[in-house]
CSV table of C-alpha atoms in Angstrom, one decimal:
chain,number,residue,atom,x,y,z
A,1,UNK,CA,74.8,-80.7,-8.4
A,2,UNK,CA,71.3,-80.6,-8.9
A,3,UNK,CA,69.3,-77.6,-10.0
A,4,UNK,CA,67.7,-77.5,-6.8
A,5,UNK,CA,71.0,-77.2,-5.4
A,6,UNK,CA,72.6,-74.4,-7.4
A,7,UNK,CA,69.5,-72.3,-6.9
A,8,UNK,CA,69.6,-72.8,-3.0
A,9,UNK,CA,73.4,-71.4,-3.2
A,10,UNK,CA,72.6,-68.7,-5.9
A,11,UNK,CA,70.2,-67.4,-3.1
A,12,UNK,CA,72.3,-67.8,-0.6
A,13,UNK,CA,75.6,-65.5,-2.3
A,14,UNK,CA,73.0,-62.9,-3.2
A,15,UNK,CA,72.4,-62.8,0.0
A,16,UNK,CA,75.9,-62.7,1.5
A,17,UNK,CA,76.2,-60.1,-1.4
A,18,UNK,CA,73.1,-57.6,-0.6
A,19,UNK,CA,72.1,-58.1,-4.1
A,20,UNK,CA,68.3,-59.0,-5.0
A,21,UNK,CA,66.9,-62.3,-4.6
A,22,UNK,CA,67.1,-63.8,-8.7
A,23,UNK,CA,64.1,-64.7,-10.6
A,24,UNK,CA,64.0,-67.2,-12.7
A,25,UNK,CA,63.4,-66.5,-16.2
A,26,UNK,CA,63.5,-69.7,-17.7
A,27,UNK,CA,63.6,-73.0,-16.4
A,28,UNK,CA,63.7,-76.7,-18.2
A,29,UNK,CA,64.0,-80.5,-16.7
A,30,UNK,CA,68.1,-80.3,-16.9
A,31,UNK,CA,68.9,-76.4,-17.0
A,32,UNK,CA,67.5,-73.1,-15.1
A,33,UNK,CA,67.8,-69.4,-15.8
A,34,UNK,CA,68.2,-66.7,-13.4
A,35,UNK,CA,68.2,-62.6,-13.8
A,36,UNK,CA,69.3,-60.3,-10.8
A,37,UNK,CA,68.4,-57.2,-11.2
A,38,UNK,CA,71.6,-54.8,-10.1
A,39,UNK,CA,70.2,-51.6,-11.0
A,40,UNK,CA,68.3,-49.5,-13.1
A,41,UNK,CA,68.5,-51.4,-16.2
A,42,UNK,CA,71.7,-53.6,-15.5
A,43,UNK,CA,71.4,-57.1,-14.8
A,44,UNK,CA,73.0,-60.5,-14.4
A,45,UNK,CA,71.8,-63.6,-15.8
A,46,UNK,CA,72.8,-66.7,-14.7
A,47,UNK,CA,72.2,-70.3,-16.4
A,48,UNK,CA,72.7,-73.7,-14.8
A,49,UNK,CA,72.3,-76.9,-16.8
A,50,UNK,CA,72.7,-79.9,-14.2
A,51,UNK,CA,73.5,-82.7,-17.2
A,52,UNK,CA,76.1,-81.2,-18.0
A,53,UNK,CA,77.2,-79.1,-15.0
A,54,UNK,CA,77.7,-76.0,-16.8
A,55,UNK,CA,77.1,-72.7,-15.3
A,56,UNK,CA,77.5,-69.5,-17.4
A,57,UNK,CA,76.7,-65.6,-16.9
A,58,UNK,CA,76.2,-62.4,-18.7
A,59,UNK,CA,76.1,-59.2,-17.7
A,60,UNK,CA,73.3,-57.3,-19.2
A,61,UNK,CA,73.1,-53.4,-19.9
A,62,UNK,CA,69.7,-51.7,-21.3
A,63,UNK,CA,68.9,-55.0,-23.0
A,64,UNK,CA,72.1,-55.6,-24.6
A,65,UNK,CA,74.8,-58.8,-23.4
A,66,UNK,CA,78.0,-56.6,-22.7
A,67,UNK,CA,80.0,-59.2,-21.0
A,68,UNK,CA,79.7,-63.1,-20.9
């Protein structure tokens, strides 16, 4: 999959899901970083890298990784 692939269906489930459309946060030439906003400081991020297919998340609480 493509980055311009994952992002198109990362919009598309946050959609489907009511959540907030993702911003990136980071993006490279093989990998791409998304944050949703869920709440008042609670978040999601999301990270893609296409070379190697990998897609990982955290979930993020007042600045701090609590999950992921």
């Amino acid at each position: 999959m493509k980055i311009n692939d994952f992002e198109k269906k990362l919009m598309d489930i946050c959609v489907g899901l009511r959540f907030p459309k993702p911003e990136v946060v980071n993006e490279g030439l093989i990998s791409i970083k998304f944050r949703i906003h869920v709440r008042e400081n609670t978040s999601i991020e999301i990270y893609f890298n296409e070379e190697t297919q990998t897609m990982t998340s955290a979930l993020i609480v007042e600045d701090k990784r609590v999950f992921g």
